[in-house]
């Protein structure tokens, strides 16, 4: 898991309600939606999922991504 990639997870119930509301309109386009606030790294998000599922958690080493220059691609 990567430690320095931060996300704002979207609660599926909120997304389902938004989609249900959008179906009732004629505003069909591309949208990007997230919940407000609540930022978390992929590592911490994964650990929280395991914790809530009552699975044991053992983080060995948190990794970071190093940026690449265009020539590295």
Coordinates of N, CA, C and O in Angstrom, one line a residue, residues 5-47:
X5 N -0.4 8.7 -1.0 CA -1.5 9.0 -1.9 C -2.7 9.2 -1.0 O -3.2 8.3 -0.3
X6 N -3.3 10.4 -1.1 CA -4.4 10.8 -0.2 C -5.7 10.8 -1.0 O -5.7 11.3 -2.1
X7 N -6.8 10.4 -0.4 CA -8.0 10.3 -1.0 C -9.1 10.8 -0.1 O -8.9 11.0 1.1
X8 N -10.3 11.0 -0.7 CA -11.5 11.4 0.1 C -12.6 10.4 -0.3 O -13.3 10.6 -1.3
X9 N -12.7 9.3 0.4 CA -13.6 8.2 0.0 C -15.1 8.7 0.0 O -15.5 9.6 0.8
X10 N -15.8 8.2 -0.9 CA -17.2 8.5 -1.1 C -18.1 7.4 -0.4 O -17.9 6.2 -0.8
X11 N -18.9 7.8 0.5 CA -19.8 6.9 1.1 C -20.9 6.4 0.1 O -21.5 7.2 -0.6
X12 N -21.0 5.1 -0.1 CA -21.8 4.5 -1.2 C -23.3 4.9 -1.1 O -24.0 5.1 -2.1
X13 N -23.7 5.0 0.2 CA -25.1 5.4 0.4 C -25.4 6.8 -0.2 O -26.4 7.1 -0.8
X14 N -24.4 7.8 0.1 CA -24.6 9.1 -0.4 C -24.5 9.2 -1.9 O -25.2 9.9 -2.5
X15 N -23.6 8.4 -2.5 CA -23.5 8.3 -4.0 C -24.8 7.8 -4.6 O -25.3 8.3 -5.6
X16 N -25.4 6.7 -4.0 CA -26.6 6.1 -4.5 C -27.8 7.2 -4.4 O -28.6 7.3 -5.3
X17 N -27.8 7.9 -3.3 CA -28.9 9.0 -3.2 C -28.7 10.0 -4.3 O -29.6 10.5 -4.9
X18 N -27.4 10.4 -4.5 CA -27.1 11.4 -5.6 C -27.6 10.9 -6.9 O -28.2 11.6 -7.7
X19 N -27.2 9.7 -7.2 CA -27.6 9.1 -8.5 C -29.1 9.0 -8.7 O -29.7 9.3 -9.7
X20 N -29.8 8.6 -7.6 CA -31.3 8.5 -7.6 C -31.9 9.9 -7.9 O -32.8 10.0 -8.7
X21 N -31.3 10.9 -7.3 CA -31.8 12.3 -7.5 C -31.5 12.8 -8.9 O -32.4 13.4 -9.5
X22 N -30.4 12.4 -9.5 CA -30.0 12.8 -10.8 C -30.9 12.1 -11.9 O -31.2 12.7 -12.9
X23 N -31.4 10.9 -11.6 CA -32.2 10.2 -12.5 C -33.5 11.0 -12.7 O -34.1 10.9 -13.8
X24 N -34.0 11.7 -11.7 CA -35.2 12.4 -11.7 C -35.1 13.7 -12.5 O -36.1 14.4 -12.7
X25 N -33.9 14.1 -13.0 CA -33.7 15.3 -13.7 C -33.3 15.0 -15.2 O -33.1 13.8 -15.6
X26 N -33.1 16.0 -16.0 CA -32.6 15.8 -17.3 C -31.1 16.3 -17.4 O -30.7 16.6 -18.5
X27 N -30.4 16.3 -16.3 CA -29.0 16.8 -16.3 C -28.1 15.7 -16.4 O -27.4 15.3 -15.5
X28 N -28.0 15.1 -17.6 CA -27.1 14.0 -17.8 C -25.8 14.5 -18.4 O -25.7 15.0 -19.5
X29 N -24.7 14.3 -17.6 CA -23.4 14.7 -18.0 C -22.4 13.9 -17.2 O -22.8 12.9 -16.5
X30 N -21.1 14.2 -17.3 CA -20.1 13.5 -16.5 C -20.0 14.3 -15.2 O -19.9 15.5 -15.2
X31 N -19.9 13.6 -14.1 CA -19.8 14.3 -12.8 C -18.7 13.5 -12.0 O -18.4 12.3 -12.2
X32 N -18.0 14.3 -11.2 CA -17.1 13.7 -10.2 C -17.6 14.1 -8.8 O -17.9 15.2 -8.6
X33 N -17.8 13.1 -8.0 CA -18.4 13.4 -6.6 C -17.6 12.7 -5.5 O -17.1 11.6 -5.7
X34 N -17.4 13.4 -4.4 CA -16.8 12.8 -3.2 C -17.5 13.4 -2.1 O -18.3 14.4 -2.2
X35 N -17.4 12.8 -0.9 CA -17.9 13.4 0.3 C -17.0 14.5 0.7 O -15.8 14.6 0.4
X36 N -17.6 15.5 1.5 CA -16.8 16.6 2.0 C -15.9 16.2 3.2 O -16.3 15.4 4.0
X37 N -14.7 16.9 3.2 CA -13.8 16.6 4.3 C -13.3 15.2 4.4 O -13.4 14.4 3.4
X38 N -12.7 14.8 5.4 CA -12.3 13.4 5.6 C -11.3 12.9 4.6 O -11.6 12.1 3.8
X39 N -10.0 13.4 4.7 CA -9.0 12.9 3.8 C -8.2 11.8 4.5 O -8.0 11.9 5.7
X40 N -7.8 10.8 3.8 CA -7.1 9.6 4.4 C -6.2 9.0 3.3 O -6.4 9.1 2.1
X41 N -5.0 8.5 3.8 CA -4.1 7.8 2.9 C -4.6 6.4 2.6 O -5.5 5.8 3.3
X42 N -4.1 5.8 1.5 CA -4.5 4.5 1.1 C -4.2 3.5 2.2 O -5.0 2.6 2.5
X43 N -3.1 3.7 2.9 CA -2.6 2.8 3.9 C -3.6 2.9 5.1 O -4.1 1.8 5.6
X44 N -3.9 4.1 5.5 CA -4.8 4.2 6.7 C -6.2 3.8 6.3 O -6.9 3.2 7.2
X45 N -6.7 4.0 5.1 CA -8.0 3.6 4.6 C -8.1 2.1 4.7 O -9.1 1.5 5.2
X46 N -7.1 1.4 4.2 CA -7.0 -0.1 4.2 C -7.0 -0.6 5.6 O -7.7 -1.6 5.9
X47 N -6.2 0.0 6.4 CA -6.2 -0.5 7.8 C -7.5 -0.3 8.5 O -7.9 -1.2 9.3

